[in-house]
CSV table of C-alpha atoms and ligand atoms in Angstrom, one decimal:
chain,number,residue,atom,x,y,z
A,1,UNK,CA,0.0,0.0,0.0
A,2,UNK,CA,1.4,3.6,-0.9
A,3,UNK,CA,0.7,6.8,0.7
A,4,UNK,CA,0.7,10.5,-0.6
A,5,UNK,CA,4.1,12.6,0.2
A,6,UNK,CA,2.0,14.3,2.7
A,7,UNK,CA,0.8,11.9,4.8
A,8,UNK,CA,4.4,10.5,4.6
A,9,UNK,CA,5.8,13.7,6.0
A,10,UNK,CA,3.0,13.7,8.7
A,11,UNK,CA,4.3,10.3,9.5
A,12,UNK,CA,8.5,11.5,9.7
A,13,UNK,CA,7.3,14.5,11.7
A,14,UNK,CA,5.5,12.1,14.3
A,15,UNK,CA,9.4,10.2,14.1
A,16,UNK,CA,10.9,13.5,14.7
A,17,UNK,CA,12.3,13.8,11.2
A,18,UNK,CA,12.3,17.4,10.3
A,19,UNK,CA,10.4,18.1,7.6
A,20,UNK,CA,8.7,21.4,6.2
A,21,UNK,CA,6.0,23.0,7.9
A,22,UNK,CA,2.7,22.5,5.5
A,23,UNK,CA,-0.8,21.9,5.1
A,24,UNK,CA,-2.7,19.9,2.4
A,25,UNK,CA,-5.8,21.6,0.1
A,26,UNK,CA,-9.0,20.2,-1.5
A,27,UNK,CA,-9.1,23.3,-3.6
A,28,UNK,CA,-7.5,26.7,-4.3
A,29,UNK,CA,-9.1,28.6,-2.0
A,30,UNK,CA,-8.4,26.3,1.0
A,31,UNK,CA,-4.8,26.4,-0.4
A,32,UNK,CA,-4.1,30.0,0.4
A,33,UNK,CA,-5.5,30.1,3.3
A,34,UNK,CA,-2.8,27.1,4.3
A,35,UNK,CA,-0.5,29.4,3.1
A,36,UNK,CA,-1.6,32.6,4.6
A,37,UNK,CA,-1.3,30.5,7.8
A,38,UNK,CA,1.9,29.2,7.1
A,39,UNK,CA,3.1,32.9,6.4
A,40,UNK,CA,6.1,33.5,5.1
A,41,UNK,CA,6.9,34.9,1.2
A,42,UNK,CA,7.6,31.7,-0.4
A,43,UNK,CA,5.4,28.7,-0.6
A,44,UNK,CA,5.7,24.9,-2.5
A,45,UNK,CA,2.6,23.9,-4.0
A,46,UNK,CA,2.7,20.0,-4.6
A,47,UNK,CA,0.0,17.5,-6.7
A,48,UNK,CA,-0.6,14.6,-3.9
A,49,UNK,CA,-0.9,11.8,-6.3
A,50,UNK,CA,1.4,8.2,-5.8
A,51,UNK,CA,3.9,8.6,-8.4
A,52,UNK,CA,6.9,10.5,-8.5
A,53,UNK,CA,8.4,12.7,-11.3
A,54,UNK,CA,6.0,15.7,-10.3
A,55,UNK,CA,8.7,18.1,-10.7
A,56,UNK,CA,9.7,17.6,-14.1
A,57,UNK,CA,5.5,17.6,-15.3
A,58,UNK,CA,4.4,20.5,-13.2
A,59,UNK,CA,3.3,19.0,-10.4
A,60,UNK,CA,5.4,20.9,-8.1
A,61,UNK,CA,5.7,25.2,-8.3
A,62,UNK,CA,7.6,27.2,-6.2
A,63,UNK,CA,5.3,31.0,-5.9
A,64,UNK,CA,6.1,34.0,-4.0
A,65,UNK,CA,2.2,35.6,-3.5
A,66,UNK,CA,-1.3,33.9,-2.2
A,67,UNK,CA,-2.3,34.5,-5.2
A,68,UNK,CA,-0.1,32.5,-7.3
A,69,UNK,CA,-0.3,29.4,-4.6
A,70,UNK,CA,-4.3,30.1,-5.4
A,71,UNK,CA,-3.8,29.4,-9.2
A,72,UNK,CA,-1.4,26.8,-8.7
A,73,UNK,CA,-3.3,24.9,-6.9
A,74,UNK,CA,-6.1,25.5,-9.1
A,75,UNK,CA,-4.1,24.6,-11.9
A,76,UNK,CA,-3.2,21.2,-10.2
A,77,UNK,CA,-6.6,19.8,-8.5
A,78,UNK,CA,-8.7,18.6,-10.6
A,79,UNK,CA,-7.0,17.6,-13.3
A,80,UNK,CA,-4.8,14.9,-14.6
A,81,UNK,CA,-1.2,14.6,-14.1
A,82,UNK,CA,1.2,12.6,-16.3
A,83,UNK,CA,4.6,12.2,-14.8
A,84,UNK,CA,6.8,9.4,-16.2
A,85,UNK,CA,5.7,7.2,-13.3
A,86,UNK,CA,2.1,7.4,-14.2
A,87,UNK,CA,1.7,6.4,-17.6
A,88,UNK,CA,0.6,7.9,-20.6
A,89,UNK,CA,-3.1,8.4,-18.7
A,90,UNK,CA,-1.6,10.3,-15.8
A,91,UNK,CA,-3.2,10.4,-12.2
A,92,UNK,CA,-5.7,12.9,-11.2
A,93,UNK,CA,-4.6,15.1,-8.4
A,94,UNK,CA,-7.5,15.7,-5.9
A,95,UNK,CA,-5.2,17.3,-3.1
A,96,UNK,CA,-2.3,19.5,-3.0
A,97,UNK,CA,0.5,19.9,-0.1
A,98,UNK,CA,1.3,23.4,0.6
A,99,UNK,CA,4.3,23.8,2.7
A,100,UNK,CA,6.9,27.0,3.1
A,101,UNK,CA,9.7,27.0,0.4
A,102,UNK,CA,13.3,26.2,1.6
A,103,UNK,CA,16.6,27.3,0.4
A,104,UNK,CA,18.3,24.6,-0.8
A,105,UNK,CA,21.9,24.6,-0.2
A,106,UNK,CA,22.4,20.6,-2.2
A,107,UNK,CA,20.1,17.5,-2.7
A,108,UNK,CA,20.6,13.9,-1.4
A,109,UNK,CA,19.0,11.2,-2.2
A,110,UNK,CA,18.4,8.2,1.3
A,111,UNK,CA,16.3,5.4,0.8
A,112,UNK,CA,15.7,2.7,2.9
A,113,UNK,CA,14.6,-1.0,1.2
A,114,UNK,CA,14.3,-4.3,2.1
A,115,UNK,CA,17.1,-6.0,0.2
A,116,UNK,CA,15.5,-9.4,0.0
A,117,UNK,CA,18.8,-11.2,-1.5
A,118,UNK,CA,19.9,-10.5,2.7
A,119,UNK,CA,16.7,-10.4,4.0
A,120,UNK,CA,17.8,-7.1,5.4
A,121,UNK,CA,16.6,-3.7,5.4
A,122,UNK,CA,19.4,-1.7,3.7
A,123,UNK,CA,20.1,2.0,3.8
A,124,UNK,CA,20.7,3.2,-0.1
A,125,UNK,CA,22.1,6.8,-0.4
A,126,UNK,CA,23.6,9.3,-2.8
A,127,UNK,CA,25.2,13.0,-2.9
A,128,UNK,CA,23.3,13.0,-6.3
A,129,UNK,CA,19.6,13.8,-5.1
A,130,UNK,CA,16.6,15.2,-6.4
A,131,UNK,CA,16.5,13.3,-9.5
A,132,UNK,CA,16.2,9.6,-10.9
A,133,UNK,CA,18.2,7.6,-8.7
A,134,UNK,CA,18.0,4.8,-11.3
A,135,UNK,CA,19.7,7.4,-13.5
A,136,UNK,CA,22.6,8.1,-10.9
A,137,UNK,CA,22.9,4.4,-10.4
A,138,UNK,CA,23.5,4.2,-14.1
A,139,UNK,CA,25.8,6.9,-14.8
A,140,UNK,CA,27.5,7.1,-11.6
A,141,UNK,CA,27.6,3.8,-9.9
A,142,UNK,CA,29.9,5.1,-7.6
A,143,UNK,CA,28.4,7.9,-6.1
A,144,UNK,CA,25.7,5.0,-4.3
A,145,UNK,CA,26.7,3.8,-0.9
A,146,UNK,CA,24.5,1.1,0.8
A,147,UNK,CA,24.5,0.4,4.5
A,148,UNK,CA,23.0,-3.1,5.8
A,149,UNK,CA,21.3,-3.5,8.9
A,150,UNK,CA,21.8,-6.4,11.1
A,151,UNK,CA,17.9,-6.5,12.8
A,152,UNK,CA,19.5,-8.0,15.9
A,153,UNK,CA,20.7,-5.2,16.5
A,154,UNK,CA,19.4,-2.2,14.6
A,155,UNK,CA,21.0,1.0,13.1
A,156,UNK,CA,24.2,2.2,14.6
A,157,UNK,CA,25.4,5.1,15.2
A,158,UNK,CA,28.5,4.7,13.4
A,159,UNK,CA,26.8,3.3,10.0
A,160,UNK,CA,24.9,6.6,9.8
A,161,UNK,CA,28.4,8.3,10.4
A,162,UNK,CA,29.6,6.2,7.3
A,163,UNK,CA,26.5,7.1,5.0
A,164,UNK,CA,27.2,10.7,6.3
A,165,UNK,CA,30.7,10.7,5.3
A,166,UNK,CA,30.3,9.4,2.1
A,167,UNK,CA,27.8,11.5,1.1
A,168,UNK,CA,29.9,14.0,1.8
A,169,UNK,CA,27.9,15.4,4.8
A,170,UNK,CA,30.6,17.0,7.8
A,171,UNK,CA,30.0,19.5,11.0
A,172,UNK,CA,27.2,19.8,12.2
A,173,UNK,CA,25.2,18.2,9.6
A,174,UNK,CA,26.6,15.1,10.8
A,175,UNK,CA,24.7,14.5,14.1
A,176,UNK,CA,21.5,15.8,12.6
A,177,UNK,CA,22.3,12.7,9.8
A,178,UNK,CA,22.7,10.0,12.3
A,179,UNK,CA,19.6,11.4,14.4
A,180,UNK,CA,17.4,11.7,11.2
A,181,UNK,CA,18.8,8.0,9.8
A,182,UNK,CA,17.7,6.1,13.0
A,183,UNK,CA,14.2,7.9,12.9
A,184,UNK,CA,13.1,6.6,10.1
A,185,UNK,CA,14.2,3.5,10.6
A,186,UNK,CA,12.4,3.5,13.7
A,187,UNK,CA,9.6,4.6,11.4
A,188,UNK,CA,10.3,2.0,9.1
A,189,UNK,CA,10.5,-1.3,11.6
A,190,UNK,CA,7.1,0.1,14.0
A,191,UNK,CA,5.3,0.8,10.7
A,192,UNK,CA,5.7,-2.2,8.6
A,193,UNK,CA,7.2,0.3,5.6
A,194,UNK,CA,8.5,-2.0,2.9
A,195,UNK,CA,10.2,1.2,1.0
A,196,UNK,CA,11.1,4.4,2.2
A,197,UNK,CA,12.3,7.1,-0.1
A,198,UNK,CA,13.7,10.3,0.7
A,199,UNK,CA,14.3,12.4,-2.5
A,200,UNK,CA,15.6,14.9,-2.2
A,201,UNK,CA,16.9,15.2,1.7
A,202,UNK,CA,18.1,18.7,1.5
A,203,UNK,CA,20.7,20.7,3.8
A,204,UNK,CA,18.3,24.1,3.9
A,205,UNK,CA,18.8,27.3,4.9
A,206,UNK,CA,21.3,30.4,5.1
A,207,UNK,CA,24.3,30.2,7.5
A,208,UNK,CA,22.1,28.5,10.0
A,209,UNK,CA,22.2,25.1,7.7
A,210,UNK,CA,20.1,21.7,8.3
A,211,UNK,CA,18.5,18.7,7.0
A,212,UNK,CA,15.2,18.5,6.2
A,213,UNK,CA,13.4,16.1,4.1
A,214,UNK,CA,11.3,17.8,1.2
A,215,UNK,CA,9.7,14.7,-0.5
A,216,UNK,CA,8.9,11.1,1.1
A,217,UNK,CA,7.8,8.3,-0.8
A,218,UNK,CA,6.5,5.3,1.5
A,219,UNK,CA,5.3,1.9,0.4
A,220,UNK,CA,4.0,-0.4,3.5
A,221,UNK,CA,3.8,-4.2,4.1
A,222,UNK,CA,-0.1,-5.7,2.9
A,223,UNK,CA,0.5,-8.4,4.7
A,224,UNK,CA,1.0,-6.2,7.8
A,225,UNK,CA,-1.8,-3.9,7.6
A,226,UNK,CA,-4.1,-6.2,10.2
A,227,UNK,CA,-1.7,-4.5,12.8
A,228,UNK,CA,-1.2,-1.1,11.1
A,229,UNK,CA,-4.6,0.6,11.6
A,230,UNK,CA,-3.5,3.6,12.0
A,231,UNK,CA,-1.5,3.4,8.2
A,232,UNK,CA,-4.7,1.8,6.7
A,233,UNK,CA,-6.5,5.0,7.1
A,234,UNK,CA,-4.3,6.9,5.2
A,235,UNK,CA,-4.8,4.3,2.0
A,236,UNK,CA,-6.4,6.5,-0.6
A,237,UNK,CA,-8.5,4.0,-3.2
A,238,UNK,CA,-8.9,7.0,-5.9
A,239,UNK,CA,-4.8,5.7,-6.6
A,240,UNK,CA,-5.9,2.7,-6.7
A,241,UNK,CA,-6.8,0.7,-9.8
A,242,UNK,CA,-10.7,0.2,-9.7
A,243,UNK,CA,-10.7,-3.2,-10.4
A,244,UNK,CA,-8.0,-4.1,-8.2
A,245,UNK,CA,-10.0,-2.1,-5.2
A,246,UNK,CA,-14.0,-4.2,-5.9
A,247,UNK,CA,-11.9,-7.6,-6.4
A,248,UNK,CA,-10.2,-6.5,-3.0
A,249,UNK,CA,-13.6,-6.6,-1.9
A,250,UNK,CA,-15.3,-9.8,-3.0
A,251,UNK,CA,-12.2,-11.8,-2.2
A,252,UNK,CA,-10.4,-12.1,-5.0
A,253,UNK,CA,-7.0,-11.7,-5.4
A,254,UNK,CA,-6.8,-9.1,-9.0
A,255,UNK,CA,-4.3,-7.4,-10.5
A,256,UNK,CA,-4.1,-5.6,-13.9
A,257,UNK,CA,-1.7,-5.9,-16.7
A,258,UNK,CA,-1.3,-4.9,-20.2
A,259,UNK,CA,-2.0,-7.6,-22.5
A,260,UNK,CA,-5.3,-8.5,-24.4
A,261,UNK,CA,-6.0,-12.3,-22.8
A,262,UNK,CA,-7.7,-11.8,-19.7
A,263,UNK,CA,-7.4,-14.8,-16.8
A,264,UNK,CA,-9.7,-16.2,-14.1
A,265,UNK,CA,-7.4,-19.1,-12.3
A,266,UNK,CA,-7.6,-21.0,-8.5
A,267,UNK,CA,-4.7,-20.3,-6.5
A,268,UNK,CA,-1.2,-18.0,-7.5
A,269,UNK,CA,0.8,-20.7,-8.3
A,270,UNK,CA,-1.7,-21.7,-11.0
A,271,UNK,CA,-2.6,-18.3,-12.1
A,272,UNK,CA,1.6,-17.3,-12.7
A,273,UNK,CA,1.8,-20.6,-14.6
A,274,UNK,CA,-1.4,-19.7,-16.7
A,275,UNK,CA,0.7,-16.5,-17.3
A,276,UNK,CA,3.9,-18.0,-17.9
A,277,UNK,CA,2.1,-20.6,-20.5
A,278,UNK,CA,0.1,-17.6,-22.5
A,279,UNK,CA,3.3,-15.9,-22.6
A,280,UNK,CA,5.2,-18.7,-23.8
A,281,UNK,CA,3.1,-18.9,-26.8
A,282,UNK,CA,3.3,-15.7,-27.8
A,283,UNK,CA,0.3,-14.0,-26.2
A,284,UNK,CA,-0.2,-11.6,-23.6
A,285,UNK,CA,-2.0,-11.7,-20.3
A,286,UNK,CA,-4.6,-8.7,-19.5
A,287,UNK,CA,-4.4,-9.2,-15.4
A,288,UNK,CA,-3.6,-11.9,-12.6
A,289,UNK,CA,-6.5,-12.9,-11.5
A,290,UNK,CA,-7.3,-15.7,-8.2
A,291,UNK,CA,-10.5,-16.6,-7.2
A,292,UNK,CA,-9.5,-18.8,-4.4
A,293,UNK,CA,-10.7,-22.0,-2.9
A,294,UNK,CA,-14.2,-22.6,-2.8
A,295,UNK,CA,-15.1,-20.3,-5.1
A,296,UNK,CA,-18.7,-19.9,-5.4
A,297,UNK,CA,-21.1,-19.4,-8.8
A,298,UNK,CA,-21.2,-16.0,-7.6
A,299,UNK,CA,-17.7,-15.6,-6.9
A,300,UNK,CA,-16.9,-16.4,-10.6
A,301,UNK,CA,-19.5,-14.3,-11.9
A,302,UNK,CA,-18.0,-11.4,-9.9
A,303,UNK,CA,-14.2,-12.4,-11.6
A,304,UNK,CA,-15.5,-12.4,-15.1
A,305,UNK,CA,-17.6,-9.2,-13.9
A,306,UNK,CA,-13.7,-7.3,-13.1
A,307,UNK,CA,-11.7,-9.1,-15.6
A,308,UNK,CA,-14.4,-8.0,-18.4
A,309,UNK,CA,-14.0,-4.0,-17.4
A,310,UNK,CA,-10.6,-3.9,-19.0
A,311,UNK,CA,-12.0,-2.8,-22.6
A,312,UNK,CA,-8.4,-4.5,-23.8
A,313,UNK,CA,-10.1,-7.8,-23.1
A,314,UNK,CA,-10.2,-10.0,-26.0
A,315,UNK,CA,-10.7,-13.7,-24.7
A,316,UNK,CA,-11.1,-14.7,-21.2
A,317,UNK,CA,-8.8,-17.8,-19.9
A,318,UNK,CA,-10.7,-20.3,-17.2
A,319,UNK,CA,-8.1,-22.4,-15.8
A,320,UNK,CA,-9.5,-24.2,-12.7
A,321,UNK,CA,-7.4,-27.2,-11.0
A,322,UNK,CA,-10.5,-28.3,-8.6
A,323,UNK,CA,-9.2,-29.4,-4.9
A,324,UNK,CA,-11.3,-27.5,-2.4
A,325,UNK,CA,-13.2,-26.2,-5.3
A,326,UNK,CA,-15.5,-28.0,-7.3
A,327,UNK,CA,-15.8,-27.8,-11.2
A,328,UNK,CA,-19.6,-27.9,-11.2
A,329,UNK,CA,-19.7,-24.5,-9.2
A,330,UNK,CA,-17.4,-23.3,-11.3
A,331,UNK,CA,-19.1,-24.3,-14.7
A,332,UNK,CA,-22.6,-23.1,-12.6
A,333,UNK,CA,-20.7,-19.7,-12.2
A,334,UNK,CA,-19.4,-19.4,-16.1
A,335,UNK,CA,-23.0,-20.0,-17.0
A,336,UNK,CA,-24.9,-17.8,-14.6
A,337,UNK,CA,-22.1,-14.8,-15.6
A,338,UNK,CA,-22.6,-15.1,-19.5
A,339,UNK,CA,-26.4,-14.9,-18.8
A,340,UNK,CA,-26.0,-11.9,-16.7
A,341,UNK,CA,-23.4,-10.5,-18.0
A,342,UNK,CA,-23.6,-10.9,-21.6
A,343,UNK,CA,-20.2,-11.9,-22.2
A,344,UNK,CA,-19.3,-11.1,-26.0
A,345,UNK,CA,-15.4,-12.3,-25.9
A,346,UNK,CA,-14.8,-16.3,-26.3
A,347,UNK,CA,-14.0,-18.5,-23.2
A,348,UNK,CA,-11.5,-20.9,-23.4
A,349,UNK,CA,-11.9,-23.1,-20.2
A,350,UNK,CA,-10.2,-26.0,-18.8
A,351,UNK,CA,-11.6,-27.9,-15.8
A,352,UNK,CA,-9.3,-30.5,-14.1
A,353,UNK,CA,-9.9,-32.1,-10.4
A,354,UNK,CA,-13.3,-32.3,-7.8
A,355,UNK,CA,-16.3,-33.0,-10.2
A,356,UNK,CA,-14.9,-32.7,-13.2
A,357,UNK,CA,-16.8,-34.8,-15.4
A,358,UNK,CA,-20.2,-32.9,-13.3
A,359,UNK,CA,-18.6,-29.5,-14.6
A,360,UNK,CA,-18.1,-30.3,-18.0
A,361,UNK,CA,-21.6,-31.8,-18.7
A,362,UNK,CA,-23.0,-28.7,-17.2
A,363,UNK,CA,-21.0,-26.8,-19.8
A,364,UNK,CA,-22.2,-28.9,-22.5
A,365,UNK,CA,-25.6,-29.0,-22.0
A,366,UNK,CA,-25.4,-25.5,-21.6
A,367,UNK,CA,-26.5,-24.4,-25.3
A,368,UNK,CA,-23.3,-22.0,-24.6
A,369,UNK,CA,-20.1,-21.7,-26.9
A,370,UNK,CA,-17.4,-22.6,-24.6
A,371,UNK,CA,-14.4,-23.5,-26.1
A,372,UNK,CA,-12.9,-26.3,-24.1
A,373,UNK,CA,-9.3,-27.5,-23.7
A,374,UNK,CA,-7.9,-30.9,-21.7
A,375,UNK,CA,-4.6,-28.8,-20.5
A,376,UNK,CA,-3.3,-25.5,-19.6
A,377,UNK,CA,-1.1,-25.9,-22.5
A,378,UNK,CA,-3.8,-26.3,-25.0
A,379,UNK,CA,-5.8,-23.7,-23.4
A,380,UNK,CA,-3.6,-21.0,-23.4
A,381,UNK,CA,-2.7,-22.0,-27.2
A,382,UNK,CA,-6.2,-21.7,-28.0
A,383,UNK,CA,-6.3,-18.3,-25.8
A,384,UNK,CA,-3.5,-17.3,-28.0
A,385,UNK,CA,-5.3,-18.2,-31.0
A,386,UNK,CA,-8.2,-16.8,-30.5
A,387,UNK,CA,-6.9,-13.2,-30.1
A,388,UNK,CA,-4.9,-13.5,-33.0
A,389,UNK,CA,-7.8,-14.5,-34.9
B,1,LIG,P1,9.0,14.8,-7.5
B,1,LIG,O1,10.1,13.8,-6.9
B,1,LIG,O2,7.7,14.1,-7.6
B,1,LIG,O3,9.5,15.5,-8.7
B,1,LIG,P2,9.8,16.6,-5.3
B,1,LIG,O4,9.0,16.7,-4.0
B,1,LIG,O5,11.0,15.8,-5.1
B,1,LIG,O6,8.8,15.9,-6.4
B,1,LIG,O7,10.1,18.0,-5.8
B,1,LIG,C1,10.9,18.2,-7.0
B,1,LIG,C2,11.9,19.3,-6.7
B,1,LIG,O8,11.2,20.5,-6.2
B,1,LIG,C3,12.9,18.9,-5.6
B,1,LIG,O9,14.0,18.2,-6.1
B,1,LIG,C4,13.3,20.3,-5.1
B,1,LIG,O10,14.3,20.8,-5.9
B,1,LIG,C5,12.0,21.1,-5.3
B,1,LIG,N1,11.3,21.3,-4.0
B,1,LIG,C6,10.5,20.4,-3.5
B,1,LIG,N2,10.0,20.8,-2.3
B,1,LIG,C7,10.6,22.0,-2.0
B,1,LIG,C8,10.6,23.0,-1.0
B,1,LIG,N3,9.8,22.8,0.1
B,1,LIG,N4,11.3,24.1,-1.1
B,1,LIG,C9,12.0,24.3,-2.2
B,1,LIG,N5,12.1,23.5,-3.3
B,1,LIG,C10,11.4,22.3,-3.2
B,2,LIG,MG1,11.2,13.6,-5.3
């Protein structure tokens, strides 16, 4: 689950990370009175949406009046935002951050994964901030340093020092480093954050220098969230992908692609393999898509229902291997959705396991042009077919 660079910030503040004092806006006129609040001359206006890349699209405008914060903002909400991270469709912005403008001094780039080669969390971090870190770690593979964390004992002191030094951080920058480094990953281990990306972490200000962290991208555990309800409030479902957010709620497990075949499989080890063998003959899957054990007529009529609201849907792939489930409910289910749902595209099923000879019958004497396949690998041949007409 990601969160917007706001609530982030809210989040490092609560850690004790500095961070930029702010507000977020609905619309403009709420946004200048943030920043008449704020006070100040210079204000950030940011696009909240769960993508980086704002900076370069226009998602992010430094102004000098109320006035200008009030068109920027208005310039920003309520409309669509394509950054290179969104895609071609963009994302539409429905908040904006307003926070006071620094004066940045340099740009750093700290991130803190899990590296799952070392099952570790690992601190990445760079004197080259502000922009693509893929880029720097391209270009410049040697301005990266990476710092490992042993979870027996947590973040030392001295491995912020390190990350500090190489970075090329020294004075009195150094203890604010190693004071901000172990807060969020104090942040990090109490909040079940998979990802945490700090880019840029600036040193601010005139004489008087600091650290302060002026955009935070988070990414938490879904697995953890049971234990995490504090961070589930803060999920926002307008980022999320329609489908993925209904299938969420009838139980099944969804996720979109980009391909033309779409997929309704029991279990994830099936459903990859289904991938896998569409791929492998040249086709291209339109989503991921597990119904589970046990899954009901209803429950299929509610996959096809999600899988069919991609319009790039050109075929739909049944693939059930019946333990817990049963083949009949499934067949039951593929009837009662093309009766309700009026399916247009071709359905290339294979039924294997519980009931299988019930299932297929069912299908037969359905009056309903199924096309039918013994194996996943003629099935997804047959997918593949079909969509290449
Ligand atoms: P994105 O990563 O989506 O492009 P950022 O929040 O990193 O968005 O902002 C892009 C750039 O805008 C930053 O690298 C920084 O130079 C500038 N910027 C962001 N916040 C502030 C701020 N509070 N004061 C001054 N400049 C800022
Ligand atoms: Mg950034």
């Amino acid at each position: 689950m990601n969160i917007h660079e706001y609530q982030a910030k809210e989040l490092l503040k609560s850690f004790g990370v500095p961070v930029p004092n702010g507000d977020v806006a609905f619309n403009d006129k709420q946004a200048a009175q943030v920043a008449e609040e704020l006070g100040g001359s210079r204000w950030v206006v940011k696009a909240q949406i769960h993508a980086g890349g704002r900076g370069k699209a226009g998602g992010v405008k430094v102004v000098d009046s109320i006035d200008q914060v009030k068109k920027a903002a208005d310039a920003m909400i309520g409309h669509r935002l394509v950054t290179h991270q969104t895609g071609p469709a963009g994302s539409m912005v429905q908040r904006v951050w307003i926070e006071q403008a620094s004066d940045i001094k340099h740009e750093f780039y700290l991130g803190f994964v899990i590296d799952r080669a070392t099952q570790r969390i690992t601190v990445i971090a760079s004197s080259e901030g502000g922009m693509d870190i893929e880029e720097v770690a391209q270009a410049h593979p040697d301005k990266i340093v990476k710092e490992v964390v042993d979870p027996a004992i947590g973040l030392r002191d001295f491995q912020c020092r390190k990350v500090a030094t190489a970075i090329g951080l020294k004075g009195k920058l150094m203890p604010q480093m190693v004071k901000l480094m172990k807060a969020i990953y104090r942040c990090m281990r109490d909040k079940d954050v998979l990802q945490a990306e700090i880019n840029p972490l600036a040193v601010v200000g005139d004489g008087d220098e600091k650290l302060m962290v002026l955009d935070a991208k988070f990414s938490f555990d879904d697995n953890a969230l049971f234990r995490q309800r504090g961070v589930t409030d803060l999920r926002d479902l307008a980022e999320e992908d329609p489908k993925e957010v209904e299938a969420t709620g009838h139980g099944l497990n969804y996720i979109a692609l980009d391909g033309n075949i779409g997929c309704i499989v029991n279990g994830a080890g099936l459903a990859m393999a289904s991938l896998d063998a569409i791929t492998l003959h040249g086709g291209r899957p339109a989503n991921f898509l597990d119904v589970g054990g046990g899954a009901s007529p209803e429950k299929v009529t509610n996959a096809c229902r999600i899988v069919l609201q991609d319009p790039n849907v050109k075929c739909i792939l049944v693939n059930i291997f019946a333990g817990i489930n049963r083949c009949d409910w499934i067949a039951q289910g593929l009837i009662q959705a093309c009766n309700s749902l009026q399916i247009k595209v071709p359905l290339i099923v294979r039924l294997a396991g519980t009931n299988v000879e019930e299932g297929r019958q069912i299908l037969a004497e359905s009056g309903l042009s199924f096309i039918t396949a013994e194996n996943l690998d003629a099935a997804a041949a047959k997918a593949v077919a079909t969509v290449q007409g």
